[in-house]
mmCIF file of C-alpha atoms in Angstrom:
data_model
loop_
_atom_site.group_PDB
_atom_site.id
_atom_site.type_symbol
_atom_site.label_atom_id
_atom_site.label_comp_id
_atom_site.label_asym_id
_atom_site.label_seq_id
_atom_site.Cartn_x
_atom_site.Cartn_y
_atom_site.Cartn_z
ATOM 1 C CA MET F 1 9.261 -21.978 -27.578
ATOM 2 C CA LEU F 2 11.188 -18.625 -29.491
ATOM 3 C CA LEU F 3 14.013 -16.871 -28.467
ATOM 4 C CA LYS F 4 13.737 -13.135 -28.828
ATOM 5 C CA LEU F 5 15.750 -10.363 -28.433
ATOM 6 C CA LYS F 6 14.315 -6.779 -27.530
ATOM 7 C CA LYS F 7 15.833 -3.457 -27.427
ATOM 8 C CA HIS F 8 14.815 -0.776 -24.920
ATOM 9 C CA ASN F 9 16.665 2.050 -23.864
ATOM 10 C CA ASN F 10 19.546 1.107 -26.107
ATOM 11 C CA LYS F 11 19.566 -1.857 -23.795
ATOM 12 C CA ILE F 12 19.186 -5.916 -25.287
ATOM 13 C CA THR F 13 16.665 -7.903 -23.012
ATOM 14 C CA THR F 14 16.373 -11.372 -23.781
ATOM 15 C CA TYR F 15 13.143 -13.196 -23.564
ATOM 16 C CA ILE F 16 11.331 -16.596 -24.409
ATOM 17 C CA ALA F 17 7.897 -16.566 -25.901
ATOM 18 C CA ILE F 18 5.838 -19.372 -25.127
ATOM 19 C CA ILE F 19 2.704 -19.974 -27.386
ATOM 20 C CA VAL F 20 -0.223 -20.321 -24.938
ATOM 21 C CA ASP F 21 -3.548 -20.905 -26.948
ATOM 22 C CA SER F 22 -2.535 -19.060 -30.209
ATOM 23 C CA GLY F 23 -0.971 -16.116 -28.024
ATOM 24 C CA PHE F 24 2.231 -15.177 -26.636
ATOM 25 C CA PHE F 25 3.442 -15.173 -23.277
ATOM 26 C CA TYR F 26 6.747 -13.108 -22.821
ATOM 27 C CA LEU F 27 9.034 -14.463 -19.807
ATOM 28 C CA GLN F 28 11.978 -12.224 -19.091
ATOM 29 C CA LEU F 29 15.227 -14.154 -18.667
ATOM 30 C CA PHE F 30 17.573 -11.559 -17.985
ATOM 31 C CA MET F 31 17.701 -8.022 -16.268
ATOM 32 C CA ASN F 32 20.001 -5.238 -17.812
ATOM 33 C CA PRO F 33 20.388 -2.885 -15.579
ATOM 34 C CA ARG F 34 21.687 0.549 -16.251
ATOM 35 C CA ILE F 35 25.109 1.111 -14.033
ATOM 36 C CA VAL F 36 25.809 4.684 -13.431
ATOM 37 C CA ASN F 37 28.367 6.919 -11.171
ATOM 38 C CA LEU F 38 26.086 9.156 -9.128
ATOM 39 C CA GLN F 39 26.856 12.062 -8.060
ATOM 40 C CA GLU F 40 26.122 12.955 -4.066
ATOM 41 C CA LYS F 41 22.528 13.611 -3.548
ATOM 42 C CA LYS F 42 21.094 16.255 -0.821
ATOM 43 C CA ILE F 43 17.817 14.833 0.706
ATOM 44 C CA VAL F 44 15.547 15.849 3.300
ATOM 45 C CA GLY F 45 12.281 14.016 4.612
ATOM 46 C CA LEU F 46 10.982 11.893 7.298
ATOM 47 C CA LYS F 47 12.354 8.579 8.543
ATOM 48 C CA SER F 48 11.366 5.734 10.414
ATOM 49 C CA LYS F 49 12.924 2.350 11.577
ATOM 50 C CA MET F 50 11.846 -0.944 10.554
ATOM 51 C CA LEU F 51 12.227 -4.794 10.268
ATOM 52 C CA GLN F 52 12.086 -6.797 7.179
ATOM 53 C CA HIS F 53 8.406 -7.160 6.252
ATOM 54 C CA GLN F 54 7.166 -4.595 8.526
ATOM 55 C CA TYR F 55 5.662 -3.148 5.317
ATOM 56 C CA GLY F 56 3.096 -1.245 7.363
ATOM 57 C CA ASN F 57 5.747 1.162 8.664
ATOM 58 C CA ILE F 58 6.452 2.280 4.729
ATOM 59 C CA VAL F 59 2.806 3.365 4.197
ATOM 60 C CA ALA F 60 2.880 4.788 7.725
ATOM 61 C CA LEU F 61 6.025 7.216 6.797
ATOM 62 C CA TRP F 62 4.730 8.458 3.451
ATOM 63 C CA LYS F 63 1.029 9.343 5.128
ATOM 64 C CA GLN F 64 3.198 11.479 7.347
ATOM 65 C CA PHE F 65 5.873 12.964 4.647
ATOM 66 C CA MET F 66 3.568 13.960 2.216
ATOM 67 C CA PRO F 67 1.278 16.834 3.601
ATOM 68 C CA ARG F 68 4.596 18.160 4.533
ATOM 69 C CA LYS F 69 6.035 17.887 1.047
ATOM 70 C CA LYS F 70 4.508 21.289 0.052
ATOM 71 C CA GLU F 71 6.912 23.053 2.984
ATOM 72 C CA ILE F 72 10.151 22.221 0.914
ATOM 73 C CA LEU F 73 10.667 24.776 -1.196
ATOM 74 C CA ASN F 74 14.080 24.076 -2.557
ATOM 75 C CA THR F 75 13.400 20.488 -4.358
ATOM 76 C CA SER F 76 15.712 19.448 -7.319
ATOM 77 C CA ASN F 77 12.684 18.223 -9.178
ATOM 78 C CA SER F 78 9.092 16.602 -8.724
ATOM 79 C CA GLU F 79 10.474 12.998 -8.046
ATOM 80 C CA LEU F 80 9.917 11.193 -5.027
ATOM 81 C CA ILE F 81 12.464 9.102 -3.275
ATOM 82 C CA ALA F 82 11.987 5.960 -1.047
ATOM 83 C CA LEU F 83 15.450 4.907 0.535
ATOM 84 C CA GLN F 84 16.370 2.212 3.030
ATOM 85 C CA ASN F 85 19.783 2.632 5.015
ATOM 86 C CA TYR F 86 20.810 -0.636 6.453
ATOM 87 C CA SER F 87 23.435 -0.925 8.988
ATOM 88 C CA ASP F 88 24.014 -4.611 8.156
ATOM 89 C CA PHE F 89 22.494 -5.330 5.056
ATOM 90 C CA GLY F 90 21.252 -8.908 4.958
ATOM 91 C CA ASN F 91 20.776 -9.071 8.563
ATOM 92 C CA PHE F 92 17.042 -9.536 8.827
ATOM 93 C CA GLU F 93 16.965 -9.584 12.567
ATOM 94 C CA LYS F 94 18.550 -6.206 12.610
ATOM 95 C CA PRO F 95 15.917 -2.868 11.494
ATOM 96 C CA PHE F 96 17.046 -0.384 9.002
ATOM 97 C CA ASP F 97 16.249 3.293 8.416
ATOM 98 C CA ILE F 98 13.573 4.217 5.493
ATOM 99 C CA TRP F 99 13.171 7.719 4.395
ATOM 100 C CA ALA F 100 10.367 9.357 2.507
ATOM 101 C CA CYS F 101 12.242 11.978 0.906
ATOM 102 C CA VAL F 102 12.915 14.617 -1.839
ATOM 103 C CA GLU F 103 16.444 15.867 -3.436
ATOM 104 C CA VAL F 104 17.260 19.185 -2.657
ATOM 105 C CA THR F 105 18.924 21.946 -4.401
ATOM 106 C CA ASP F 106 20.818 23.005 -0.789
ATOM 107 C CA LEU F 107 20.539 21.918 3.002
ATOM 108 C CA ASN F 108 20.115 25.803 4.061
ATOM 109 C CA VAL F 109 16.467 25.694 4.308
ATOM 110 C CA ILE F 110 15.054 22.768 6.257
ATOM 111 C CA PRO F 111 11.438 23.324 7.415
ATOM 112 C CA GLU F 112 10.903 22.315 11.080
ATOM 113 C CA GLY F 113 10.454 18.626 11.876
ATOM 114 C CA ILE F 114 12.186 17.636 8.589
ATOM 115 C CA LEU F 115 15.183 15.605 8.508
ATOM 116 C CA PHE F 116 18.294 15.700 6.078
ATOM 117 C CA ASN F 117 20.667 13.290 4.652
ATOM 118 C CA THR F 118 23.022 12.853 1.551
ATOM 119 C CA ILE F 119 23.255 9.701 -0.708
ATOM 120 C CA PRO F 120 26.883 9.252 -1.204
ATOM 121 C CA LYS F 121 28.213 9.257 -4.458
ATOM 122 C CA GLY F 122 29.161 5.703 -6.218
ATOM 123 C CA GLU F 123 28.496 3.704 -8.264
ATOM 124 C CA TYR F 124 24.476 1.906 -8.809
ATOM 125 C CA ALA F 125 22.767 -0.263 -10.792
ATOM 126 C CA VAL F 126 19.340 0.984 -12.142
ATOM 127 C CA PHE F 127 16.610 -1.721 -12.570
ATOM 128 C CA PRO F 128 13.079 -0.179 -14.312
ATOM 129 C CA HIS F 129 10.697 -1.189 -12.172
ATOM 130 C CA LYS F 130 6.699 -1.589 -13.306
ATOM 131 C CA GLY F 131 3.581 -2.703 -11.542
ATOM 132 C CA MET F 132 2.668 -3.250 -7.620
ATOM 133 C CA ASP F 133 5.170 -6.325 -6.820
ATOM 134 C CA ALA F 134 8.352 -4.052 -5.758
ATOM 135 C CA SER F 135 9.643 -7.335 -3.855
ATOM 136 C CA ALA F 136 9.580 -9.848 -6.144
ATOM 137 C CA THR F 137 11.417 -7.332 -8.484
ATOM 138 C CA TYR F 138 14.083 -6.702 -5.768
ATOM 139 C CA GLN F 139 14.262 -10.493 -4.979
ATOM 140 C CA LYS F 140 15.152 -11.187 -9.077
ATOM 141 C CA ILE F 141 17.837 -8.341 -8.245
ATOM 142 C CA MET F 142 19.539 -10.333 -5.272
ATOM 143 C CA THR F 143 18.862 -13.570 -6.441
ATOM 144 C CA GLU F 144 19.405 -13.604 -10.304
ATOM 145 C CA TRP F 145 21.314 -10.689 -11.524
ATOM 146 C CA LEU F 146 23.876 -9.944 -8.400
ATOM 147 C CA PRO F 147 25.284 -13.428 -8.324
ATOM 148 C CA ASN F 148 25.878 -13.652 -12.094
ATOM 149 C CA SER F 149 26.810 -9.922 -12.623
ATOM 150 C CA GLY F 150 30.706 -9.407 -11.302
ATOM 151 C CA TYR F 151 29.160 -6.944 -8.569
ATOM 152 C CA GLN F 152 28.456 -7.039 -5.031
ATOM 153 C CA ILE F 153 26.113 -4.734 -2.832
ATOM 154 C CA GLY F 154 28.044 -1.777 -1.909
ATOM 155 C CA ASN F 155 27.783 -0.192 1.407
ATOM 156 C CA ARG F 156 25.544 2.890 0.618
ATOM 157 C CA PRO F 157 21.520 3.462 0.663
ATOM 158 C CA HIS F 158 19.173 1.658 -1.446
ATOM 159 C CA PHE F 159 16.487 3.624 -3.047
ATOM 160 C CA GLN F 160 13.926 4.301 -5.492
ATOM 161 C CA VAL F 161 13.176 6.935 -7.760
ATOM 162 C CA MET F 162 9.469 7.698 -8.370
ATOM 163 C CA GLY F 163 9.292 10.046 -11.427
ATOM 164 C CA GLU F 164 6.370 11.113 -13.626
ATOM 165 C CA LYS F 165 5.542 7.301 -14.617
ATOM 166 C CA TYR F 166 4.633 6.288 -10.936
ATOM 167 C CA LYS F 167 1.338 6.135 -10.274
ATOM 168 C CA GLN F 168 0.430 5.147 -6.699
ATOM 169 C CA GLY F 169 -1.238 1.725 -6.457
ATOM 170 C CA SER F 170 -1.585 0.913 -10.127
ATOM 171 C CA PRO F 171 0.088 -1.911 -12.366
ATOM 172 C CA ASP F 172 1.143 0.465 -14.714
ATOM 173 C CA SER F 173 3.193 2.289 -12.207
ATOM 174 C CA GLU F 174 7.210 2.644 -13.271
ATOM 175 C CA GLU F 175 10.024 3.870 -11.142
ATOM 176 C CA ASP F 176 13.700 2.852 -11.012
ATOM 177 C CA PHE F 177 15.541 1.042 -8.186
ATOM 178 C CA TYR F 178 18.915 1.871 -7.286
ATOM 179 C CA VAL F 179 21.030 -0.721 -5.965
ATOM 180 C CA PRO F 180 24.341 0.326 -4.782
ATOM 181 C CA VAL F 181 27.088 -1.852 -5.988
ATOM 182 C CA LYS F 182 30.951 -2.242 -6.378
ATOM 183 C CA ARG F 183 32.920 -4.694 -8.469
ATOM 184 C CA ARG F 184 34.155 -8.132 -7.198
#
């Protein structure tokens, strides 16, 4: 077994390399998010309610939103935002709001049937995610990184930003998970 330090985006990540049949298998030990102070973001899109593990609701919402996205003329960028707003984070019996949305420059022009919201300013831990298993990454954030981080969950929306490296349905897809945090 070999301990290896790898630098990525000016962050050092620790890996264990296990030799398997003359090849290397890397297991990431520590997650190193960027901590950012986010300014308020104005968003527009569609929302729905869901309970934990009702993933079909997410797919249905995006199928409704994507054809309407072209009606939004004042987008800030080309990124898509998937947002979750919990009224009682951690209570899996309570439904929460999910959004399929984009950031906009202002809320002056909103197409009919499209909703608006804001992501409040605050501190976020930003985790890069690659691949198809978003729930596994989120589980690691909550069970491995958070308890050892000196942070706790903040009372703001959680969201994912899908930029130019996002490739729907591809194991090479990349996105960023924004987790609201506050110091303990």
